[in-house]
Coordinates of N, CA and C in Angstrom, one line a residue:
Chain A
S283 N -7.9 -6.8 15.9 CA -8.2 -6.2 14.6 C -6.9 -5.6 14.1
Q284 N -6.9 -5.2 12.8 CA -5.7 -4.8 12.2 C -5.5 -3.3 12.3
Q285 N -4.2 -3.0 12.2 CA -3.8 -1.6 12.2 C -4.4 -0.9 11.0
G286 N -4.7 0.4 11.2 CA -5.1 1.2 10.0 C -6.5 0.7 9.5
E287 N -7.5 0.8 10.3 CA -8.8 0.4 9.8 C -9.5 1.6 9.4
E288 N -10.0 1.6 8.2 CA -10.8 2.7 7.6 C -12.3 2.5 7.8
D289 N -13.0 3.6 8.0 CA -14.4 3.5 7.9 C -15.0 4.8 7.3
P290 N -16.1 4.8 6.6 CA -16.8 3.5 6.3 C -16.0 2.7 5.3
Q291 N -16.5 1.5 5.1 CA -15.8 0.6 4.1 C -16.2 1.0 2.7
A292 N -17.4 1.6 2.6 CA -18.0 2.1 1.3 C -18.7 3.3 1.5
L293 N -18.6 4.2 0.5 CA -19.3 5.5 0.6 C -19.7 5.9 -0.7
S294 N -21.0 6.4 -0.8 CA -21.5 6.8 -2.1 C -22.0 8.2 -1.9
I295 N -21.6 9.2 -2.7 CA -22.0 10.5 -2.6 C -22.3 11.1 -4.0
Q296 N -23.0 12.3 -4.0 CA -23.2 13.0 -5.2 C -22.0 13.9 -5.6
E297 N -21.8 14.1 -6.8 CA -20.7 15.1 -7.2 C -21.0 16.4 -6.6
G298 N -19.9 17.0 -6.1 CA -20.0 18.3 -5.4 C -20.1 18.2 -3.9
E299 N -20.5 17.1 -3.4 CA -20.6 16.9 -1.9 C -19.2 16.6 -1.4
N300 N -19.1 16.7 -0.1 CA -17.8 16.4 0.5 C -17.8 15.0 1.0
A301 N -16.6 14.3 1.0 CA -16.5 13.0 1.4 C -15.5 12.9 2.6
T302 N -15.9 12.2 3.6 CA -15.0 12.1 4.8 C -14.8 10.6 5.1
M303 N -13.5 10.3 5.2 CA -13.2 8.9 5.5 C -12.3 8.9 6.8
N304 N -12.4 7.9 7.6 CA -11.7 7.9 8.8 C -10.8 6.6 8.9
C305 N -9.8 6.8 9.7 CA -8.8 5.7 9.8 C -8.4 5.6 11.3
S306 N -8.4 4.4 11.9 CA -8.0 4.2 13.3 C -6.9 3.3 13.3
Y307 N -6.0 3.4 14.3 CA -4.9 2.5 14.4 C -4.6 2.2 15.9
K308 N -3.7 1.3 16.1 CA -3.6 0.8 17.5 C -2.3 1.1 18.1
T309 N -1.2 1.1 17.4 CA 0.1 1.3 18.0 C 0.6 2.7 17.7
S310 N 1.7 3.1 18.3 CA 2.3 4.4 18.1 C 2.8 4.5 16.7
I311 N 2.8 5.6 16.1 CA 3.2 5.8 14.7 C 4.2 7.0 14.5
N312 N 5.0 6.9 13.4 CA 5.9 8.0 13.1 C 5.2 8.9 12.1
N313 N 4.4 8.4 11.3 CA 3.6 9.2 10.4 C 2.4 8.4 9.8
L314 N 1.5 9.1 9.1 CA 0.3 8.4 8.5 C 0.2 9.0 7.1
Q315 N -0.1 8.1 6.2 CA -0.2 8.6 4.8 C -1.6 8.1 4.3
W316 N -2.0 8.8 3.3 CA -3.3 8.4 2.6 C -2.9 8.2 1.2
Y317 N -3.4 7.1 0.6 CA -3.2 6.7 -0.8 C -4.6 6.5 -1.4
R318 N -4.5 6.6 -2.8 CA -5.7 6.3 -3.6 C -5.4 5.2 -4.6
Q319 N -6.4 4.3 -4.8 CA -6.1 3.2 -5.7 C -7.3 3.1 -6.7
N320 N -7.0 3.2 -8.0 CA -7.9 3.0 -9.0 C -7.9 1.6 -9.6
S321 N -9.0 1.1 -9.9 CA -9.0 -0.2 -10.7 C -8.1 -1.3 -10.1
G322 N -8.0 -1.4 -8.8 CA -7.3 -2.5 -8.2 C -5.8 -2.6 -8.5
R323 N -5.2 -1.6 -9.0 CA -3.8 -1.7 -9.4 C -2.9 -0.8 -8.5
G324 N -2.0 -0.1 -9.1 CA -1.1 0.7 -8.3 C -1.7 1.8 -7.5
L325 N -1.1 2.1 -6.3 CA -1.6 3.1 -5.5 C -0.9 4.4 -5.8
V326 N -1.6 5.5 -5.5 CA -1.0 6.9 -5.7 C -1.0 7.6 -4.3
H327 N 0.1 8.1 -4.0 CA 0.2 8.8 -2.7 C -0.5 10.1 -2.8
L328 N -1.3 10.4 -1.7 CA -2.0 11.7 -1.7 C -1.4 12.6 -0.7
I329 N -1.1 12.2 0.5 CA -0.7 13.2 1.5 C -0.1 12.4 2.7
L330 N 0.9 13.0 3.3 CA 1.5 12.5 4.5 C 1.4 13.4 5.7
I331 N 1.1 12.9 6.8 CA 1.0 13.7 8.0 C 1.9 13.1 9.1
R332 N 2.8 13.9 9.7 CA 3.7 13.4 10.7 C 3.0 13.3 12.0
S333 N 3.5 12.6 12.9 CA 2.9 12.3 14.2 C 2.8 13.6 15.0
N334 N 3.7 14.6 14.8 CA 3.6 15.9 15.5 C 2.7 16.9 14.8
E335 N 2.1 16.5 13.7 CA 1.2 17.5 13.0 C -0.3 17.1 13.3
R336 N -1.1 18.1 13.2 CA -2.5 17.9 13.5 C -3.4 18.0 12.3
E337 N -3.0 18.8 11.3 CA -3.8 19.0 10.1 C -2.9 19.4 9.0
K338 N -3.2 18.9 7.8 CA -2.5 19.3 6.6 C -3.6 19.4 5.4
H339 N -3.2 20.3 4.5 CA -4.1 20.5 3.4 C -3.3 20.3 2.1
S340 N -4.0 19.8 1.1 CA -3.4 19.7 -0.2 C -4.5 19.8 -1.2
G341 N -4.6 20.9 -1.9 CA -5.7 21.1 -2.8 C -7.1 20.9 -2.2
R342 N -7.9 20.0 -2.7 CA -9.2 19.7 -2.1 C -9.1 18.7 -0.9
L343 N -8.0 18.3 -0.6 CA -7.8 17.3 0.5 C -7.4 18.0 1.8
R344 N -8.1 17.5 2.8 CA -7.7 18.0 4.2 C -7.5 16.7 5.1
V345 N -6.4 16.6 5.7 CA -6.2 15.4 6.6 C -6.0 15.9 8.0
T346 N -6.6 15.3 9.0 CA -6.4 15.5 10.4 C -5.8 14.3 11.1
L347 N -5.1 14.5 12.1 CA -4.5 13.4 12.9 C -4.7 13.7 14.4
D348 N -5.3 12.8 15.0 CA -5.4 12.9 16.5 C -4.7 11.7 17.2
T349 N -3.5 11.9 17.6 CA -2.7 10.8 18.1 C -3.2 10.4 19.5
S350 N -4.0 11.2 20.2 CA -4.5 10.7 21.5 C -5.6 9.7 21.2
K351 N -6.3 9.9 20.1 CA -7.4 9.0 19.8 C -7.0 7.9 18.8
K352 N -5.7 8.1 18.3 CA -5.2 7.2 17.3 C -6.1 7.1 16.1
S353 N -6.4 8.2 15.6 CA -7.3 8.3 14.4 C -6.9 9.4 13.5
S354 N -7.3 9.3 12.3 CA -7.1 10.3 11.2 C -8.3 10.3 10.4
S355 N -8.5 11.5 9.7 CA -9.6 11.6 8.8 C -9.1 12.2 7.5
L356 N -9.7 11.9 6.4 CA -9.4 12.4 5.1 C -10.7 13.1 4.6
L357 N -10.7 14.3 4.3 CA -11.8 15.0 3.8 C -11.5 15.4 2.3
I358 N -12.3 15.1 1.4 CA -12.3 15.5 0.0 C -13.5 16.5 -0.2
T359 N -13.1 17.7 -0.5 CA -14.2 18.7 -0.7 C -14.6 18.8 -2.2
A360 N -15.8 19.2 -2.4 CA -16.3 19.4 -3.8 C -15.9 18.2 -4.6
S361 N -16.4 17.0 -4.2 CA -16.0 15.8 -5.0 C -16.4 15.8 -6.4
R362 N -15.6 15.1 -7.2 CA -15.8 14.9 -8.6 C -15.9 13.4 -8.9
A363 N -16.5 13.1 -10.1 CA -16.6 11.7 -10.5 C -15.2 11.0 -10.5
A364 N -14.2 11.8 -10.9 CA -12.9 11.2 -11.0 C -12.3 10.9 -9.7
D365 N -12.9 11.3 -8.6 CA -12.4 10.9 -7.2 C -12.9 9.5 -6.9
T366 N -13.7 8.9 -7.7 CA -14.2 7.5 -7.4 C -13.0 6.6 -7.4
A367 N -12.7 6.0 -6.3 CA -11.5 5.1 -6.1 C -11.6 4.5 -4.7
S368 N -10.7 3.7 -4.4 CA -10.5 3.2 -3.0 C -9.4 4.0 -2.4
Y369 N -9.6 4.3 -1.1 CA -8.7 5.1 -0.3 C -8.2 4.4 0.8
F370 N -6.9 4.4 1.0 CA -6.2 3.6 2.1 C -5.4 4.5 2.9
C371 N -5.5 4.3 4.2 CA -4.5 4.9 5.1 C -3.4 3.9 5.4
A372 N -2.2 4.5 5.6 CA -1.0 3.6 5.9 C -0.2 4.3 7.0
T373 N 0.1 3.5 8.0 CA 0.8 4.0 9.1 C 2.2 3.4 9.1
T374 N 3.2 4.3 9.5 CA 4.6 3.8 9.6 C 4.9 3.8 11.1
G375 N 5.3 2.7 11.6 CA 5.6 2.6 13.1 C 7.0 2.2 13.3
S376 N 7.2 1.4 14.3 CA 8.6 1.0 14.6 C 9.2 0.2 13.5
Y377 N 10.4 0.3 13.4 CA 11.2 -0.6 12.4 C 10.8 -0.3 11.0
Q378 N 10.1 0.9 10.8 CA 9.8 1.4 9.4 C 8.7 0.5 8.8
K379 N 8.1 -0.4 9.5 CA 7.1 -1.2 8.9 C 5.8 -0.3 8.6
V380 N 5.4 -0.5 7.3 CA 4.2 0.3 6.9 C 3.0 -0.7 6.8
T381 N 1.9 -0.3 7.5 CA 0.7 -1.1 7.5 C -0.4 -0.3 6.9
F382 N -1.1 -1.0 5.9 CA -2.2 -0.4 5.2 C -3.5 -0.9 5.8
G383 N -4.5 -0.1 5.8 CA -5.9 -0.6 6.2 C -6.5 -1.3 5.0
I384 N -7.8 -1.6 5.2 CA -8.5 -2.4 4.2 C -9.2 -1.4 3.2
G385 N -9.2 -0.2 3.5 CA -9.6 0.9 2.5 C -11.1 1.3 2.6
T386 N -11.4 2.4 2.0 CA -12.8 2.8 1.8 C -13.0 3.0 0.4
K387 N -14.1 2.4 -0.1 CA -14.4 2.5 -1.5 C -15.4 3.7 -1.7
L388 N -14.9 4.7 -2.4 CA -15.7 5.9 -2.6 C -16.3 5.9 -4.0
Q389 N -17.5 6.1 -4.1 CA -18.2 6.3 -5.4 C -18.8 7.7 -5.4
V390 N -18.4 8.4 -6.4 CA -19.0 9.8 -6.6 C -19.9 9.7 -7.9
I391 N -21.1 10.0 -7.6 CA -22.1 9.9 -8.7 C -22.3 11.2 -9.4
P392 N -22.1 11.2 -10.8 CA -22.2 12.5 -11.5 C -23.6 13.1 -11.5
Chain B
G1286 N 11.0 11.2 -15.0 CA 11.7 9.9 -15.2 C 10.8 8.7 -15.1
A1287 N 11.3 7.5 -15.3 CA 10.4 6.3 -15.3 C 10.0 6.1 -13.9
G1288 N 8.8 5.5 -13.8 CA 8.3 5.1 -12.5 C 8.7 3.7 -12.1
V1289 N 8.1 3.1 -11.1 CA 8.3 1.8 -10.7 C 7.7 0.8 -11.7
S1290 N 8.5 -0.1 -12.2 CA 7.9 -1.1 -13.2 C 8.0 -2.5 -12.6
Q1291 N 7.0 -3.3 -13.0 CA 7.0 -4.7 -12.5 C 6.7 -5.6 -13.7
S1292 N 7.3 -6.8 -13.6 CA 7.0 -7.8 -14.6 C 7.0 -9.2 -14.0
P1293 N 6.2 -10.1 -14.6 CA 5.2 -9.7 -15.7 C 4.0 -9.0 -15.1
S1294 N 3.2 -8.5 -15.9 CA 1.9 -7.8 -15.5 C 0.9 -8.8 -15.0
N1295 N 0.9 -10.0 -15.7 CA 0.0 -11.0 -15.4 C 0.8 -12.4 -15.5
K1296 N 0.5 -13.3 -14.5 CA 1.1 -14.6 -14.5 C 0.1 -15.6 -14.1
V1297 N -0.1 -16.6 -15.0 CA -0.9 -17.7 -14.7 C 0.0 -18.9 -14.5
T1298 N -0.1 -19.6 -13.5 CA 0.8 -20.8 -13.2 C 0.0 -21.9 -12.6
E1299 N 0.5 -23.1 -12.8 CA -0.1 -24.3 -12.2 C 0.4 -24.4 -10.7
K1300 N -0.5 -24.9 -10.0 CA -0.2 -25.2 -8.5 C 1.1 -26.1 -8.5
G1301 N 1.9 -25.7 -7.6 CA 3.2 -26.5 -7.4 C 4.4 -25.9 -8.2
K1302 N 4.1 -25.1 -9.1 CA 5.2 -24.5 -9.8 C 5.8 -23.3 -9.1
D1303 N 7.1 -22.9 -9.4 CA 7.7 -21.8 -8.8 C 7.5 -20.6 -9.7
V1304 N 7.3 -19.4 -9.1 CA 7.2 -18.2 -9.9 C 8.2 -17.1 -9.4
E1305 N 8.6 -16.2 -10.3 CA 9.5 -15.2 -9.9 C 8.9 -13.9 -10.4
L1306 N 8.7 -12.9 -9.5 CA 8.2 -11.6 -9.8 C 9.3 -10.6 -9.7
R1307 N 9.3 -9.6 -10.7 CA 10.4 -8.7 -10.7 C 9.9 -7.3 -10.5
C1308 N 10.7 -6.5 -9.8 CA 10.4 -5.1 -9.5 C 11.6 -4.2 -9.9
D1309 N 11.4 -3.2 -10.7 CA 12.4 -2.2 -11.0 C 12.1 -0.9 -10.3
P1310 N 12.8 -0.5 -9.3 CA 12.3 0.7 -8.6 C 12.8 2.0 -9.3
I1311 N 12.4 3.1 -8.8 CA 12.8 4.3 -9.3 C 14.3 4.5 -9.0
S1312 N 15.1 5.0 -10.0 CA 16.5 5.1 -9.8 C 16.8 6.1 -8.6
G1313 N 17.7 5.6 -7.7 CA 18.0 6.5 -6.6 C 17.2 6.2 -5.3
H1314 N 16.2 5.4 -5.5 CA 15.4 5.0 -4.3 C 16.0 3.9 -3.6
T1315 N 16.3 4.2 -2.3 CA 17.0 3.2 -1.5 C 16.1 2.1 -0.9
A1316 N 14.9 2.5 -0.7 CA 13.9 1.6 0.0 C 13.0 1.0 -1.0
L1317 N 12.7 -0.2 -0.8 CA 11.9 -1.0 -1.7 C 10.9 -1.9 -0.9
Y1318 N 9.7 -2.0 -1.2 CA 8.6 -2.7 -0.5 C 7.9 -3.7 -1.4
W1319 N 7.5 -4.8 -0.9 CA 6.6 -5.7 -1.5 C 5.3 -5.9 -0.7
Y1320 N 4.2 -5.9 -1.4 CA 2.9 -6.0 -0.8 C 2.1 -7.1 -1.6
R1321 N 1.1 -7.6 -0.9 CA 0.2 -8.5 -1.6 C -1.2 -8.0 -1.3
Q1322 N -2.0 -8.0 -2.4 CA -3.4 -7.6 -2.3 C -4.3 -8.6 -2.9
S1323 N -5.1 -9.2 -2.0 CA -6.1 -10.2 -2.5 C -7.3 -9.4 -3.0
L1324 N -8.2 -10.0 -3.8 CA -9.3 -9.4 -4.4 C -10.1 -8.6 -3.4
G1325 N -10.3 -7.3 -3.7 CA -11.1 -6.5 -2.8 C -10.6 -6.2 -1.4
Q1326 N -9.4 -6.6 -1.2 CA -8.8 -6.4 0.2 C -7.8 -5.3 0.3
G1327 N -7.4 -5.1 1.5 CA -6.3 -4.1 1.7 C -4.9 -4.7 1.3
L1328 N -3.9 -3.9 1.6 CA -2.6 -4.4 1.2 C -1.9 -5.1 2.4
E1329 N -1.3 -6.2 2.1 CA -0.6 -7.1 3.1 C 0.9 -6.8 2.9
F1330 N 1.5 -6.2 3.9 CA 2.9 -6.0 3.9 C 3.7 -7.3 3.9
L1331 N 4.6 -7.5 2.9 CA 5.4 -8.7 2.9 C 6.8 -8.5 3.4
I1332 N 7.6 -7.5 2.8 CA 8.9 -7.4 3.1 C 9.4 -6.0 2.6
Y1333 N 10.4 -5.4 3.2 CA 11.0 -4.2 2.7 C 12.5 -4.3 2.7
F1334 N 13.1 -3.6 1.8 CA 14.6 -3.6 1.6 C 15.1 -2.1 1.9
Q1335 N 16.1 -2.0 2.6 CA 16.9 -0.8 2.7 C 18.3 -1.1 2.0
G1336 N 18.5 -0.5 0.8 CA 19.6 -1.0 0.0 C 19.3 -2.5 -0.3
N1337 N 20.3 -3.3 -0.1 CA 20.1 -4.7 -0.4 C 19.7 -5.6 0.8
S1338 N 19.5 -4.9 1.9 CA 19.3 -5.6 3.2 C 17.8 -5.6 3.5
A1339 N 17.3 -6.7 4.0 CA 15.9 -6.9 4.4 C 15.9 -7.2 5.9
P1340 N 15.8 -6.1 6.7 CA 15.8 -6.3 8.2 C 14.7 -7.1 8.8
D1341 N 13.6 -7.1 8.1 CA 12.4 -7.7 8.7 C 11.7 -8.7 7.7
K1342 N 11.8 -9.9 7.9 CA 11.2 -10.9 6.9 C 9.9 -11.5 7.5
S1343 N 9.5 -11.0 8.6 CA 8.4 -11.6 9.3 C 7.1 -11.6 8.6
G1344 N 7.0 -10.6 7.6 CA 5.7 -10.5 6.9 C 5.5 -11.5 5.8
L1345 N 6.6 -12.2 5.4 CA 6.5 -13.2 4.4 C 5.5 -14.3 4.9
P1346 N 4.5 -14.7 4.1 CA 3.5 -15.6 4.6 C 4.0 -17.0 5.0
S1347 N 5.0 -17.5 4.3 CA 5.6 -18.9 4.5 C 7.0 -18.9 4.0
D1348 N 7.6 -20.0 4.3 CA 9.0 -20.2 3.8 C 9.0 -20.5 2.4
R1349 N 7.9 -20.6 1.7 CA 7.9 -20.7 0.3 C 8.2 -19.4 -0.4
F1350 N 8.1 -18.3 0.4 CA 8.3 -17.0 -0.2 C 9.7 -16.5 0.1
S1351 N 10.4 -15.9 -0.8 CA 11.7 -15.3 -0.6 C 11.8 -14.1 -1.5
A1352 N 12.7 -13.2 -1.1 CA 12.9 -12.0 -1.9 C 14.4 -11.6 -1.8
E1353 N 14.9 -11.0 -2.8 CA 16.2 -10.5 -2.8 C 16.3 -9.2 -3.6
R1354 N 17.3 -8.5 -3.3 CA 17.6 -7.2 -4.0 C 19.1 -7.1 -4.3
T1355 N 19.4 -6.9 -5.5 CA 20.8 -6.8 -5.8 C 21.2 -5.4 -6.3
G1356 N 22.4 -5.0 -6.0 CA 22.9 -3.7 -6.5 C 22.0 -2.6 -6.1
G1357 N 21.3 -2.7 -5.0 CA 20.4 -1.6 -4.5 C 19.4 -1.2 -5.5
S1358 N 19.0 -2.1 -6.5 CA 18.1 -1.7 -7.5 C 17.0 -2.8 -7.6
V1359 N 17.1 -3.6 -8.7 CA 16.1 -4.6 -8.9 C 15.9 -5.6 -7.8
S1360 N 14.6 -5.9 -7.6 CA 14.3 -6.9 -6.6 C 13.4 -8.0 -7.2
T1361 N 13.6 -9.2 -6.7 CA 12.7 -10.3 -7.2 C 12.0 -11.0 -6.0
L1362 N 10.8 -11.3 -6.2 CA 10.0 -12.0 -5.2 C 9.8 -13.4 -5.8
T1363 N 10.2 -14.4 -5.0 CA 10.1 -15.8 -5.6 C 9.1 -16.5 -4.7
I1364 N 8.2 -17.2 -5.3 CA 7.2 -18.1 -4.6 C 7.4 -19.5 -5.1
Q1365 N 7.8 -20.4 -4.2 CA 8.1 -21.7 -4.6 C 6.8 -22.6 -4.3
R1366 N 6.7 -23.6 -5.1 CA 5.6 -24.5 -4.9 C 4.2 -23.8 -4.7
T1367 N 3.9 -23.0 -5.7 CA 2.7 -22.1 -5.5 C 1.4 -22.9 -5.2
Q1368 N 0.6 -22.2 -4.3 CA -0.7 -22.7 -4.0 C -1.8 -21.8 -4.5
Q1369 N -3.0 -22.3 -4.5 CA -4.1 -21.4 -5.0 C -4.3 -20.2 -4.1
E1370 N -4.0 -20.3 -2.8 CA -4.2 -19.1 -2.0 C -3.1 -18.0 -2.2
D1371 N -2.1 -18.3 -3.0 CA -1.1 -17.3 -3.4 C -1.6 -16.4 -4.5
S1372 N -2.7 -16.7 -5.1 CA -3.4 -15.9 -6.1 C -3.7 -14.5 -5.5
A1373 N -3.1 -13.5 -6.2 CA -3.3 -12.1 -5.7 C -2.6 -11.2 -6.6
V1374 N -2.7 -9.9 -6.4 CA -1.9 -8.9 -7.0 C -0.7 -8.6 -6.1
Y1375 N 0.5 -8.7 -6.6 CA 1.7 -8.4 -5.9 C 2.2 -7.0 -6.3
L1376 N 2.2 -6.2 -5.4 CA 2.6 -4.7 -5.6 C 4.0 -4.4 -5.0
C1377 N 4.8 -3.7 -5.8 CA 6.1 -3.3 -5.4 C 6.0 -1.8 -5.3
A1378 N 6.7 -1.2 -4.3 CA 6.8 0.3 -4.2 C 8.3 0.6 -3.8
S1379 N 8.7 1.8 -4.2 CA 10.0 2.3 -3.7 C 9.9 3.7 -3.2
S1380 N 10.8 4.1 -2.4 CA 10.9 5.5 -1.8 C 12.3 5.9 -1.6
L1381 N 12.5 7.2 -1.4 CA 13.8 7.7 -1.3 C 14.5 7.1 -0.1
G1382 N 13.7 6.8 0.9 CA 14.3 6.2 2.1 C 13.2 5.6 2.9
L1383 N 13.6 5.1 4.1 CA 12.6 4.6 5.0 C 11.9 5.7 5.8
G1384 N 10.8 5.4 6.4 CA 10.2 6.3 7.3 C 9.2 7.3 6.6
S1385 N 9.5 8.6 6.7 CA 8.6 9.6 6.3 C 8.8 10.0 4.8
Y1386 N 8.7 9.0 4.0 CA 8.8 9.3 2.5 C 7.6 8.6 1.9
E1387 N 7.1 9.3 0.8 CA 6.0 8.7 0.1 C 6.6 7.5 -0.7
Q1388 N 5.7 6.5 -0.9 CA 6.0 5.4 -1.6 C 5.4 5.5 -3.0
Y1389 N 6.2 5.1 -4.0 CA 5.7 5.1 -5.4 C 5.5 3.6 -5.8
F1390 N 4.3 3.4 -6.2 CA 3.9 2.0 -6.5 C 4.0 1.7 -8.0
G1391 N 4.4 0.4 -8.2 CA 4.3 -0.1 -9.6 C 2.9 -0.6 -9.9
P1392 N 2.6 -1.0 -11.1 CA 1.3 -1.4 -11.5 C 0.8 -2.7 -11.0
G1393 N 1.8 -3.5 -10.4 CA 1.5 -4.8 -9.9 C 1.6 -5.9 -10.8
T1394 N 1.7 -7.1 -10.3 CA 1.7 -8.4 -11.0 C 0.5 -9.2 -10.5
R1395 N -0.4 -9.5 -11.4 CA -1.5 -10.3 -11.1 C -1.2 -11.8 -11.2
L1396 N -1.1 -12.5 -10.1 CA -0.7 -13.9 -10.1 C -2.0 -14.7 -9.9
T1397 N -2.2 -15.7 -10.8 CA -3.3 -16.6 -10.7 C -2.7 -18.0 -10.7
V1398 N -3.0 -18.8 -9.6 CA -2.5 -20.1 -9.5 C -3.8 -21.1 -9.7
T1399 N -3.6 -21.9 -10.8 CA -4.7 -22.8 -11.1 C -4.6 -24.2 -10.6

């Protein structure tokens, strides 16, 4: 299976609820990033966490990284309808190759 | 400043024709990446450049695909003898450098091969 697999593949929540998405990977990494994509076009960078970090916060976003389990989670708190998008994790490994997962489609219902 | 731009935004071509996709990265960004995204799928890494050099071309799907970057700026992705399975959105991204830098994505080129 591919590097950077997100789960769930689809998530539907009510506005105001928290959304948690997970990402698993297989090989060692230098860093892991989360991106958001609206309407199937360009991606927007959300947050980067380095391999020696365990947790980072940015506004309503909280990212954790567990290198022993080769997994990361993205938590969006107090979700808004505007958070509806696809979310991808991307790992950077050897030779600077960046590998994206297949993404989680998040729907926030107003 | 201006973000990453790509042209054309949409391209419809007949099977067997060659196409050229262009990416203008953010000024000063030394790293440039090409990805392909099929409908409803994740991003497939194609190739990256550090300056004008592409150290790893193993992500290119076939020898019909080639890419170049000149002057450490504009990059072109060329697909020769297009096939229907080449239909996808081709995304370009640039970053200040390789490794732990965020990538800034362009809006993509939607390629349709009929």
